[in-house]
Short mmCIF file of C-alpha atoms in Angstrom, two decimals:
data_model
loop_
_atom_site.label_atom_id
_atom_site.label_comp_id
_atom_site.label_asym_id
_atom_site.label_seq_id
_atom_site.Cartn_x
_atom_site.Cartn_y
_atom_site.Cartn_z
CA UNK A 1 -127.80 12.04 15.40
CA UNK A 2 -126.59 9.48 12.88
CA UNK A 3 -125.23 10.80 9.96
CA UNK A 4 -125.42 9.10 6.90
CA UNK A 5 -121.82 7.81 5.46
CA UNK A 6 -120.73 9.47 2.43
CA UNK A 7 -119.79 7.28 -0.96
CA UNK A 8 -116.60 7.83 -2.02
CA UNK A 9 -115.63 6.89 -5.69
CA UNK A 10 -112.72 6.72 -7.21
CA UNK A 11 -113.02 7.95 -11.17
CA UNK A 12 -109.52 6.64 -13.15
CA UNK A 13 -108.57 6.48 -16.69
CA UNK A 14 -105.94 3.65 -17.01
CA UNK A 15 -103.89 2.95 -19.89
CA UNK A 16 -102.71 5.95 -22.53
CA UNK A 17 -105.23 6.98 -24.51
CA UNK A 18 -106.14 10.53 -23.43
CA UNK A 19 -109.48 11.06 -24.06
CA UNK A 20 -111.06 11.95 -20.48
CA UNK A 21 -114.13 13.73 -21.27
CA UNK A 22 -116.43 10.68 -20.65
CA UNK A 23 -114.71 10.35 -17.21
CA UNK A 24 -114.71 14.08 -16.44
CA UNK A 25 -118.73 13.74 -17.19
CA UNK A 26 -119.38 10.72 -14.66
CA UNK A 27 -117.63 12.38 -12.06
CA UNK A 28 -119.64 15.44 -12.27
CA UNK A 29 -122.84 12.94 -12.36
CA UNK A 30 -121.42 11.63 -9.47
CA UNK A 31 -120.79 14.74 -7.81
CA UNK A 32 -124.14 15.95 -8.60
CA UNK A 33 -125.62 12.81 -6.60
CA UNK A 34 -124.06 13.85 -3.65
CA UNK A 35 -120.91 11.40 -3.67
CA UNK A 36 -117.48 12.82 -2.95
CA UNK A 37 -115.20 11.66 -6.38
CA UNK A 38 -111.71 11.27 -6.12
CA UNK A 39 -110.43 12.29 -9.93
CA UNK A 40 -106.75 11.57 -10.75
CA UNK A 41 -106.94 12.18 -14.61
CA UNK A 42 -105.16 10.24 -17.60
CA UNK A 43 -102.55 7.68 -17.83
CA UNK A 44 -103.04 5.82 -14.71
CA UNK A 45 -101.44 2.35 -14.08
CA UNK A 46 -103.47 -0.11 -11.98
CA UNK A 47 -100.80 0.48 -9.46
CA UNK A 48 -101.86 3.89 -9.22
CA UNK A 49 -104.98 3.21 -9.39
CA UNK A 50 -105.38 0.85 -6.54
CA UNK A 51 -103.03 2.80 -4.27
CA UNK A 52 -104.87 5.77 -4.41
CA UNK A 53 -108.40 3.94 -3.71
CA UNK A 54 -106.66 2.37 -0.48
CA UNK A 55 -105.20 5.63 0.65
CA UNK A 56 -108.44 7.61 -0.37
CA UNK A 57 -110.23 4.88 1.24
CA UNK A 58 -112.96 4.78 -1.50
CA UNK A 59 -116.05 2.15 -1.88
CA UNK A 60 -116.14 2.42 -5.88
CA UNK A 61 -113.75 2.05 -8.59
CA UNK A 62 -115.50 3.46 -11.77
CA UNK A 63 -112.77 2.68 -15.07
CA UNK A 64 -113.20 4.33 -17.96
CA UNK A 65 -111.64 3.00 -20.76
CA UNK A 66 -111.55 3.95 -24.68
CA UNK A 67 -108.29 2.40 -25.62
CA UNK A 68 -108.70 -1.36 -25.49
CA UNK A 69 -106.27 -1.53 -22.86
CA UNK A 70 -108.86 -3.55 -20.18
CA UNK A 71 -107.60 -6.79 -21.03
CA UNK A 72 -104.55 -5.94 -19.03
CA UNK A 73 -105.44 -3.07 -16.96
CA UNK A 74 -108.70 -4.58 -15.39
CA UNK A 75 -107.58 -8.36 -14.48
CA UNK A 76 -104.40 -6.29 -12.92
CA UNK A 77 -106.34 -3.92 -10.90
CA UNK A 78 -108.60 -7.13 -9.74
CA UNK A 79 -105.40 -8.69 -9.00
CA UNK A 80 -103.71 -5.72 -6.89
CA UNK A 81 -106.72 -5.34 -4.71
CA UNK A 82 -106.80 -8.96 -3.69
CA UNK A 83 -103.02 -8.39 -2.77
CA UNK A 84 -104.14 -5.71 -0.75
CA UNK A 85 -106.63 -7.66 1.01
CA UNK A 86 -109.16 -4.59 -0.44
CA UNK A 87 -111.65 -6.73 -2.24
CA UNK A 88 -113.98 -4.94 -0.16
CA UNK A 89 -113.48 -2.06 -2.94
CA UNK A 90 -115.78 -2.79 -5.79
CA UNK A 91 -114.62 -1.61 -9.31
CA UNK A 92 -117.35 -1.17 -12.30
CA UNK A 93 -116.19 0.32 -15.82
CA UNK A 94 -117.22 2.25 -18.80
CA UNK A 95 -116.72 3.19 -22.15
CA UNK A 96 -115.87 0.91 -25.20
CA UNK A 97 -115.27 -3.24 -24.93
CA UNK A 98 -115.50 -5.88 -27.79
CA UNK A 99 -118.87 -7.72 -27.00
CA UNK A 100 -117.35 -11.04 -26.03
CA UNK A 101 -115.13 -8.90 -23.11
CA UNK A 102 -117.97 -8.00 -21.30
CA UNK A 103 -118.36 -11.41 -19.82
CA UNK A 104 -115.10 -12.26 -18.83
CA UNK A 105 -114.35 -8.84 -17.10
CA UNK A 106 -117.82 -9.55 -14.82
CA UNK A 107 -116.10 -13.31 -14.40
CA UNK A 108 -113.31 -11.53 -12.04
CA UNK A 109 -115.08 -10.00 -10.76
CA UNK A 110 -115.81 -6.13 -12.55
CA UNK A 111 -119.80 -5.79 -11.07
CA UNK A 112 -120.94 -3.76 -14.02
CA UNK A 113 -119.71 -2.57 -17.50
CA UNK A 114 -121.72 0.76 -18.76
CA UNK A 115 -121.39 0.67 -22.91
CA UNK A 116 -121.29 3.92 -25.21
CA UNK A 117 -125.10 5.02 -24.62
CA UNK A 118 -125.70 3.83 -21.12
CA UNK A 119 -127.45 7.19 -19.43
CA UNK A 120 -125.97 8.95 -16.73
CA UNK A 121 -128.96 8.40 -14.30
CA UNK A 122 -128.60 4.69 -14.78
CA UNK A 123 -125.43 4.69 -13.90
CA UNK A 124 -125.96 7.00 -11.15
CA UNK A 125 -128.68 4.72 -9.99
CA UNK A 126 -127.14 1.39 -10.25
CA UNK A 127 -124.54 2.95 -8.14
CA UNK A 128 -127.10 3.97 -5.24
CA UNK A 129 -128.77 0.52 -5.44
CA UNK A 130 -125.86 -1.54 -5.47
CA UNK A 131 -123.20 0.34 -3.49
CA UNK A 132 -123.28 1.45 -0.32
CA UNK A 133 -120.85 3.31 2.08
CA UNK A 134 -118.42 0.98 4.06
CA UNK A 135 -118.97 0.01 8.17
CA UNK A 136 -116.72 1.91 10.51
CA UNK A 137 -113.82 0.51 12.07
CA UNK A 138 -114.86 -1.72 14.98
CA UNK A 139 -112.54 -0.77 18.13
CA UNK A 140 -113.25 -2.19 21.41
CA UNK A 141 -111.06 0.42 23.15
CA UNK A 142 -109.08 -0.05 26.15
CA UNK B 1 -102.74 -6.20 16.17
CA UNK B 2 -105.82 -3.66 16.90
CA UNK B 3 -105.94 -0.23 14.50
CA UNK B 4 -103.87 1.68 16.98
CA UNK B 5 -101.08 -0.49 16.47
CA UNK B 6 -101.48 -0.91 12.74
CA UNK B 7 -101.75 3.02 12.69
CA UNK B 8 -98.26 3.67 14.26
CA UNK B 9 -96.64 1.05 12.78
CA UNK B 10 -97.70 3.04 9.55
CA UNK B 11 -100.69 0.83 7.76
CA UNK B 12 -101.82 2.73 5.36
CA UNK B 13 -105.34 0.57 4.75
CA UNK B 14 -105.62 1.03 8.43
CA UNK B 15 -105.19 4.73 8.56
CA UNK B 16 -107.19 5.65 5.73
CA UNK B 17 -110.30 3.58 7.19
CA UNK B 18 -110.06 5.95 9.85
CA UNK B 19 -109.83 9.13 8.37
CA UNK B 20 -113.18 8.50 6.82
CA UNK B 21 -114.66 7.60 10.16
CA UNK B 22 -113.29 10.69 11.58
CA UNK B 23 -114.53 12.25 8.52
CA UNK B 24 -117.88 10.65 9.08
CA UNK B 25 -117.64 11.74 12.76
CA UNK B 26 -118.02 8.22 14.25
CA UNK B 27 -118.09 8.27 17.83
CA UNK B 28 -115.34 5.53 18.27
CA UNK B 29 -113.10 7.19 16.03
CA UNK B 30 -112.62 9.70 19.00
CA UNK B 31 -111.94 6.97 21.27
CA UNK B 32 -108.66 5.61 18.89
CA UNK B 33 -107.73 9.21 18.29
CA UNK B 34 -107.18 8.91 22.09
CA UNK B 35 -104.94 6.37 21.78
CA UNK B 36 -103.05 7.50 19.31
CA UNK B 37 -102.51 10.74 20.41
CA UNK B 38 -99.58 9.99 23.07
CA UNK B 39 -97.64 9.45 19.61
CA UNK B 40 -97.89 12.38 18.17
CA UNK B 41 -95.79 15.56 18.45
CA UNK B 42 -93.28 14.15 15.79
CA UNK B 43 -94.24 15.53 12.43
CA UNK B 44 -93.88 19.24 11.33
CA UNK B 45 -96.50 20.89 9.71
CA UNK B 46 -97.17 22.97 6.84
CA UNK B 47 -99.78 24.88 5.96
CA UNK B 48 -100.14 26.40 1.89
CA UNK B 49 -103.08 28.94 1.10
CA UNK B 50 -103.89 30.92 -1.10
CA UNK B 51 -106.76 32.08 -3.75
CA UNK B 52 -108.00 29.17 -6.58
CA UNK B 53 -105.16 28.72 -9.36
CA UNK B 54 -102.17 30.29 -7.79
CA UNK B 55 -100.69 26.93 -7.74
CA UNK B 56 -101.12 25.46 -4.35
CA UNK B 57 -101.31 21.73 -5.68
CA UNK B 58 -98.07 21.94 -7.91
CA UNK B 59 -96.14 23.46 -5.02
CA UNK B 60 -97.10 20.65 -2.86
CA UNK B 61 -96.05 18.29 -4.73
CA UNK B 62 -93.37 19.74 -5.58
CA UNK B 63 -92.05 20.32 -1.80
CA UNK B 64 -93.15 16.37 -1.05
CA UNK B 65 -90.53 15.89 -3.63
CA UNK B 66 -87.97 17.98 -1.89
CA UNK B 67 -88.87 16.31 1.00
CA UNK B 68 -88.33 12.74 0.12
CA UNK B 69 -84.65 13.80 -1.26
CA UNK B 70 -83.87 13.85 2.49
CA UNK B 71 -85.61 10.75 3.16
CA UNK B 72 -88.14 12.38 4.92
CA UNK B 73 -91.65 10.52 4.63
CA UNK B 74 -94.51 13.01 4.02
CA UNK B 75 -98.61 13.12 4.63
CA UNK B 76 -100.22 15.59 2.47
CA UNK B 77 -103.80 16.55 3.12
CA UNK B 78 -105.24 18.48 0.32
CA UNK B 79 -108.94 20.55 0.57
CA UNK B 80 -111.57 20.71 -2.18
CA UNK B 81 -114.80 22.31 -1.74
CA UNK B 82 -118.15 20.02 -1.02
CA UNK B 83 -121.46 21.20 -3.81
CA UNK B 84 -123.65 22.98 -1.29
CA UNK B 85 -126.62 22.22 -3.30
CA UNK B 86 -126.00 18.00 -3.89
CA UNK B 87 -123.37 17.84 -1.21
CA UNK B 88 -121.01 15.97 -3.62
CA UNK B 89 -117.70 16.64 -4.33
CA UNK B 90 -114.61 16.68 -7.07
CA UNK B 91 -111.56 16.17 -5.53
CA UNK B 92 -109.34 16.77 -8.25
CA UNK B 93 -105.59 18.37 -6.48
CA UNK B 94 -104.15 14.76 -6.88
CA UNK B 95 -103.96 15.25 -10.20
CA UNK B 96 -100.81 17.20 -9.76
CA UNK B 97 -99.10 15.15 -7.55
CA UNK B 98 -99.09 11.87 -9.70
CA UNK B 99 -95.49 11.14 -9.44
CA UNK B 100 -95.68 10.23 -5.33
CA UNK B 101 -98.70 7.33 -5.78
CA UNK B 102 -96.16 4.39 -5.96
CA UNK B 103 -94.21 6.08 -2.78
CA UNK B 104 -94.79 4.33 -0.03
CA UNK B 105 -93.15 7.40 1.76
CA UNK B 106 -95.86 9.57 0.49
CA UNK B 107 -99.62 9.14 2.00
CA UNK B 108 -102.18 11.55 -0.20
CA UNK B 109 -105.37 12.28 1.58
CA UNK B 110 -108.09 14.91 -0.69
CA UNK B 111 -110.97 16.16 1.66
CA UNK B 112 -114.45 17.81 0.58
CA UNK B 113 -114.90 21.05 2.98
CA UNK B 114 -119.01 19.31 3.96
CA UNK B 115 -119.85 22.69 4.39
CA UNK B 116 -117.22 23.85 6.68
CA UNK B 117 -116.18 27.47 6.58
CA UNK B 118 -112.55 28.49 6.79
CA UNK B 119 -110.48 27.30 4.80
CA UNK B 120 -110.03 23.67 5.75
CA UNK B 121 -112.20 20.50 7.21
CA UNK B 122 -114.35 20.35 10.42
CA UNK B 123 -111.54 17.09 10.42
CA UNK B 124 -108.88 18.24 9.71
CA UNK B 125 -107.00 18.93 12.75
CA UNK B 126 -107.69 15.32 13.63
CA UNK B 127 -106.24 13.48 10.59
CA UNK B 128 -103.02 15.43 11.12
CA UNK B 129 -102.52 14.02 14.59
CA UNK B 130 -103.16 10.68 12.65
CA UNK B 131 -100.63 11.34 9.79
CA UNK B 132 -98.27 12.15 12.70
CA UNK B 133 -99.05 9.31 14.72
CA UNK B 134 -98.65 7.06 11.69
CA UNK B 135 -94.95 8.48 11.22
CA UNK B 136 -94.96 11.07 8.89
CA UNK B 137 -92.47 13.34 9.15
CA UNK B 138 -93.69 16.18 7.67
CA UNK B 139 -97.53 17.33 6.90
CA UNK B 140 -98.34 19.37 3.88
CA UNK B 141 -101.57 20.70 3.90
CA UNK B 142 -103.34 22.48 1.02
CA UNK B 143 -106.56 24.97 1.85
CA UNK B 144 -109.41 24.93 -0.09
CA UNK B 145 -108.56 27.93 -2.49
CA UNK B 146 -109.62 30.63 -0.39
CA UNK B 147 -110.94 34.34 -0.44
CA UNK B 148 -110.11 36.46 2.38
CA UNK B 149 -110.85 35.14 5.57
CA UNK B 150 -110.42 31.66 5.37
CA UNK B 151 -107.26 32.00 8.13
CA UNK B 152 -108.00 28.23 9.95
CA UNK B 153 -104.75 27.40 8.49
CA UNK B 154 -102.64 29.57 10.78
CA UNK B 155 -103.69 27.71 13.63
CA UNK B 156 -103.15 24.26 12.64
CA UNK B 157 -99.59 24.82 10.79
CA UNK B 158 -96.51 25.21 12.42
CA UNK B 159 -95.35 27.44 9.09
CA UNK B 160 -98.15 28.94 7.13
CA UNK B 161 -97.34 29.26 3.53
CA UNK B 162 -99.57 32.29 1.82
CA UNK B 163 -99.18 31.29 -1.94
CA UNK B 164 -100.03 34.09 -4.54
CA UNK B 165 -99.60 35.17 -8.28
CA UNK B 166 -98.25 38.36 -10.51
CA UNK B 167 -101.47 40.29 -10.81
CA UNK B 168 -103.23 39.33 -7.60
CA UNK B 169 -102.09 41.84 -5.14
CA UNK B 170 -103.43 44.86 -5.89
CA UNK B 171 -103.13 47.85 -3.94
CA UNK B 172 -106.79 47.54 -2.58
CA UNK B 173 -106.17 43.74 -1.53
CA UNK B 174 -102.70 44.51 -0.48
CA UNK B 175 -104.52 46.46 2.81
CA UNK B 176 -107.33 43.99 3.41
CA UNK B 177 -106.80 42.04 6.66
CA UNK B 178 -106.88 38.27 7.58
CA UNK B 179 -105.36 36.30 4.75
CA UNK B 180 -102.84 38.26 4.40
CA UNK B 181 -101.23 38.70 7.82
CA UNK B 182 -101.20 34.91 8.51
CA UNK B 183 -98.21 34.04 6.39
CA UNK B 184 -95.10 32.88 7.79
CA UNK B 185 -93.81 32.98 4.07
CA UNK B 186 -94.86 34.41 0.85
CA UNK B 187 -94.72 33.24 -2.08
CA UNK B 188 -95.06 34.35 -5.40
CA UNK B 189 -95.89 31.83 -7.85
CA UNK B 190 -95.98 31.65 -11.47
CA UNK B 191 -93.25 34.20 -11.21
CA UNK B 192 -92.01 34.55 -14.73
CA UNK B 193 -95.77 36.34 -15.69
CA UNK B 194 -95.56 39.89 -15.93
CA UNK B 195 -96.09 42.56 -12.70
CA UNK B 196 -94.09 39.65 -10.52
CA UNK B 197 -92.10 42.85 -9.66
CA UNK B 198 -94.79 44.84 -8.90
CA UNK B 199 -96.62 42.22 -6.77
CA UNK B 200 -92.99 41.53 -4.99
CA UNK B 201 -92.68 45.68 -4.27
CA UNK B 202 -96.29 45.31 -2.59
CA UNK B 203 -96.05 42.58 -0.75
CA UNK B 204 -93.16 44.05 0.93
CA UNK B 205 -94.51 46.93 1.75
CA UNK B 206 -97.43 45.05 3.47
CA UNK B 207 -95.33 42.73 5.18
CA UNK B 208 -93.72 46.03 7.09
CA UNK B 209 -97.15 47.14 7.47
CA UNK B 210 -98.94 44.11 9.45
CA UNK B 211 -97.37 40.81 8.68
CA UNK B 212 -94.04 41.74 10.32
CA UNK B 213 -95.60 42.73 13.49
CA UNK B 214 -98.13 39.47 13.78
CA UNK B 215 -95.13 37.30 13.25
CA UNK B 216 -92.78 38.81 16.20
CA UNK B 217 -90.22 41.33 15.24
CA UNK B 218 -87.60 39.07 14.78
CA UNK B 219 -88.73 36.93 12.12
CA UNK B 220 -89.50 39.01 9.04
CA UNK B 221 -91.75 36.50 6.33
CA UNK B 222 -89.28 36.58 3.45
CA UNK B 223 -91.35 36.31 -0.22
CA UNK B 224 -89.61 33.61 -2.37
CA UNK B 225 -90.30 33.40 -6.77
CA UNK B 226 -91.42 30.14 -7.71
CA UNK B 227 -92.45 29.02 -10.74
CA UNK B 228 -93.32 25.48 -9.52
CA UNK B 229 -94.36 23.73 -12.53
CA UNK B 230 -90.69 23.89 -13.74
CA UNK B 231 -89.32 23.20 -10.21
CA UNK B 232 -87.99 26.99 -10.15
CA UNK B 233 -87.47 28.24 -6.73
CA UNK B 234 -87.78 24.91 -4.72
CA UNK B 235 -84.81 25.30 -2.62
CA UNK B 236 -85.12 28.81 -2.06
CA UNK B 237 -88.81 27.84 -0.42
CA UNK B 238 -87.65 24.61 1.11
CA UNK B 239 -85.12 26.87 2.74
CA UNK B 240 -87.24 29.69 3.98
CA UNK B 241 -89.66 26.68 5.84
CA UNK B 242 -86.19 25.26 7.28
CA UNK B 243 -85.11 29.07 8.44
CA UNK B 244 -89.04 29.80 9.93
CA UNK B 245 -88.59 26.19 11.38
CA UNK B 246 -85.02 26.93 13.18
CA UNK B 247 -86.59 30.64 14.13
CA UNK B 248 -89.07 28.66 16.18
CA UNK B 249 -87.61 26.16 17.61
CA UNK B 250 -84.40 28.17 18.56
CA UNK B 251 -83.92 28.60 22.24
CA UNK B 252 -83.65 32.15 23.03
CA UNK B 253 -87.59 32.49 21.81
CA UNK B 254 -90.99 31.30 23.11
CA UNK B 255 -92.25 30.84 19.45
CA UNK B 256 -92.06 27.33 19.39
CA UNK B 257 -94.57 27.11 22.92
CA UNK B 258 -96.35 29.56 21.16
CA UNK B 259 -96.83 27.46 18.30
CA UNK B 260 -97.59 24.57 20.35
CA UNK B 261 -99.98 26.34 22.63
CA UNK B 262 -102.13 27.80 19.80
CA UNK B 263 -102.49 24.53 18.40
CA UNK B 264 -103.17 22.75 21.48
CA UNK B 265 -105.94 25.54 22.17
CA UNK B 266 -107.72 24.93 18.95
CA UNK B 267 -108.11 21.21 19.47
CA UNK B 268 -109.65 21.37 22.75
CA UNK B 269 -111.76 23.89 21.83
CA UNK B 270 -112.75 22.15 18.80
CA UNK B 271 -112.81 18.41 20.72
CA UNK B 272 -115.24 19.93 23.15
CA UNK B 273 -117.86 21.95 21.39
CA UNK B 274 -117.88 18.66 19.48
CA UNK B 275 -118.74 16.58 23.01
CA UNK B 276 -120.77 19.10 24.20
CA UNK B 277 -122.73 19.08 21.29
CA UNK B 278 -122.60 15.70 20.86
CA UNK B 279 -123.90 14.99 24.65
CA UNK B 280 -126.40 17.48 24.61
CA UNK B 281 -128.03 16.06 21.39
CA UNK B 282 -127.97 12.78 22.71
CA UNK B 283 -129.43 13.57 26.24
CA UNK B 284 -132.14 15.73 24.19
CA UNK B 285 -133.23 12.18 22.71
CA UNK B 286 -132.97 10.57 25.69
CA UNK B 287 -135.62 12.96 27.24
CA UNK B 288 -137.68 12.80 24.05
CA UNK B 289 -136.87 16.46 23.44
CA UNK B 290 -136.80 16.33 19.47
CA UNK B 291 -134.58 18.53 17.62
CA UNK B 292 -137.29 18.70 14.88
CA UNK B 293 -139.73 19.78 16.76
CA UNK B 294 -138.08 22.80 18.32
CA UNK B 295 -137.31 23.83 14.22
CA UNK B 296 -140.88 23.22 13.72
CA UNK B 297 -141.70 25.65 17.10
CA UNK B 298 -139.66 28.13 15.39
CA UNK B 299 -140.83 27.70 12.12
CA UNK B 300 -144.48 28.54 13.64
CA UNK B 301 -142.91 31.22 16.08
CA UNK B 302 -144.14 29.57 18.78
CA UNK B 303 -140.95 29.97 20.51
CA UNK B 304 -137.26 31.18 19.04
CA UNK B 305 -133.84 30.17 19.13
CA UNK B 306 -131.99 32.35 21.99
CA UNK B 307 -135.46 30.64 24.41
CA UNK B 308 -134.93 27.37 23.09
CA UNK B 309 -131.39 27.38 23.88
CA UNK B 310 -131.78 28.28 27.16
CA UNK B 311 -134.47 25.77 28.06
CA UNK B 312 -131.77 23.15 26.62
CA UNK B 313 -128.57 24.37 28.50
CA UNK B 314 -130.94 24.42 31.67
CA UNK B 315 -132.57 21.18 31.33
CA UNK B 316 -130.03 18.92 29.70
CA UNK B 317 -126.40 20.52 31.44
CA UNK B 318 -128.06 21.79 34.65
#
């Protein structure tokens, strides 16, 4: 039979600016490539965030971010995650950075930044080339 | 410690992993939902339906609320519907229920429907008996936002919950069955628009037409006000579920082996159409009997389904 695994992406606006209509648009271009999107709207803290991508057991976290507030909120969320022991959940982000951020937010470990201008296919693609749905839990049974 | 353990002793990384696989419809998801079923039995559950924007999502989260006053952990599993044409989703009902993501008493679950009619998912049934195996103490869980015969609810929920609005229950829908006789409670949402009276008045009358008699005589689905974005008529709900709760479980009544019996029916019906599938499709590839080519011997009317079938059940079960 073998099904294929479904992605499942987590689409959060951290920090307080409340400006969602870039994220409401990548989670319909999500939708529309046949991922299932888990949208939790504005104002989330990376607390939030990272507790509902372990309970919603997600592969992707895709940021969006307008407010300048990624020098906290991403190193944070990078930071819970490893707490967690749910590295295993990869986190990408869009929207607007200062040039010289880009760098350091793909030094811990953010695996791609999409700038004002970046298409929705591209994004859409990068996501089926580079992320794929987690292995099952192995159990030996009894 | 193996994923059954983690499960019950509440991991949440643990239990969410497995929800997708049961989601996913791994085969050795079955074999820990096996193990994990000897501990569960515990949790009460609750079922809330209703038609798109009556307010399901703000009730639930209002109720998990309720519920955690009493220290009382809760799982909430909330239903959005799957694109039929991409097969993606938008699961969007956690955006009303904010407040519970740093509770570590409060594990939020949203599930696409993947094409499954009736209200909830094919899965379901399954993740509840996880949620309750993990230790939650009560279950909310939200329907996709249904029409009129999306009635799966009923037999997963100990209390069904039929949510509606002012304006919504005309006298036409008012007589149409299904939805509307599966409610253990009604209630009335969004309460301070105008014709709540009106709607009250009609669901009243319908609930001595049908909704009375489905239920038992003696436990008469009372219709609670709520406006639940202002918290209005919380307790009054909370205590209808506590008073349909006590109805069942008191002593003099069969309702609560009822309950338990109707539920119990469901998931072996459902477990074994699932293995019987499941086997058949894998013995058919064993043999080299390809699904594909059967739909291509239809396609070409070389042969149909009701033959096909038969020459299946015969070969592969006989």
């Amino acid at each position: 039979m073998g099904k294929d695994r479904k992605l499942r992406i987590l689409v959060a606006k951290p920090g307080l600016d409340g400006h969602d209509r870039g994220a409401r648009v990548i989670a319909r271009a999500f939708r529309d490539s046949g991922f299932e999107v888990i949208y939790t709207g504005c104002h989330q803290t990376p607390e939030q965030i990272v507790n509902t991508a372990i309970q919603e057991d997600v592969d992707l976290i895709g940021l969006s971010i307008l407010s300048g507030a990624h020098t906290y909120s991403f190193p944070r969320i990078m930071e819970l995650l490893k707490e967690s022991n749910a590295e295993d959940i990869r986190v990408i982000g869009g929207g607007i950075f200062p040039l010289e951020d880009i760098p350091k937010l793909k030094g811990i470990g953010i695996r791609e930044i999409f700038e004002p201008g970046a298409k929705l296919k591209d994004i859409t693609d990068w996501v089926e080339q580079n992320i794929s749905p987690r292995k099952a839990v192995a159990f030996e049974g009894k | 410690m193996d994923i059954v353990e983690q499960i019950v002793s509440g991991n949440v990384r643990a239990t969410a992993r497995l929800l997708r696989d049961i989601d996913d419809e791994i085969p050795s998801a079955r074999a820990i939902l096996k193990e994990l079923y000897p501990h569960t039995g515990k949790a009460y559950v609750i079922g809330f339906t209703g038609s798109p924007g009556v307010g399901k999502s703000t009730l639930v989260d209002q109720l998990a609320t309720r519920f955690r006053k009493e220290d009382l952990t809760v799982g909430i599993l909330a239903v959005d519907p799957t694109s039929p044409f991409t097969g993606g989703a938008i699961l969007g009902d956690r955006i009303r229920m904010q407040r519970h993501f740093l509770d570590p008493g409060v594990f939020i679950r949203s599930l696409a429907t993947r094409g499954h009619f009736g209200g909830l998912t094919k899965s379901t049934n399954d993740m509840v008996n996880v949620l309750d195996a993990m230790g939650k103490d009560v279950i909310l869980v939200e329907t996709v936002g249904v029409g009129q015969d999306e009635v799966e609810i009923a037999n997963s929920a100990h209390t069904t919950v039929l949510v509606t609005i002012p304006g919504m229950g005309d006298e036409i829908q008012a007589i149409k069955a299904g939805i509307m006789e599966i409610g253990n409670i009604f209630v009335v949402n969004k309460a301070d628009r105008e014709g709540s009276r009106k709607t009250i008045r009609e669901l009243r009358n319908l609930i001595e037409l049908g909704a009375k008699r489905r239920n038992g005589d003696d436990w008469e689905p009372p219709i609670v006000e709520t406006e639940a974005v202002k918290s209005r008529g919380m307790e009054d709900l909370h205590e209808a579920i506590r008073n349909h709760r006590s109805f069942l479980l008191s002593t003099h009544t069969e309702k609560w082996r009822e309950v338990l019996e109707k539920r119990a029916r469901i998931q072996l019906m459902e477990a074994l159409r699932e293995e019987a599938f499941r086997t058949i499709l894998a013995r058919m590839e064993k043999d080299g009997n390809s699904f594909d080519l059967m739909v291509d011997q239809i396609v070409e009317k070389q042969s149909d389904p009701y033959t096909l079938v038969q020459e299946i059940i015969a070969k592969e079960m006989g």
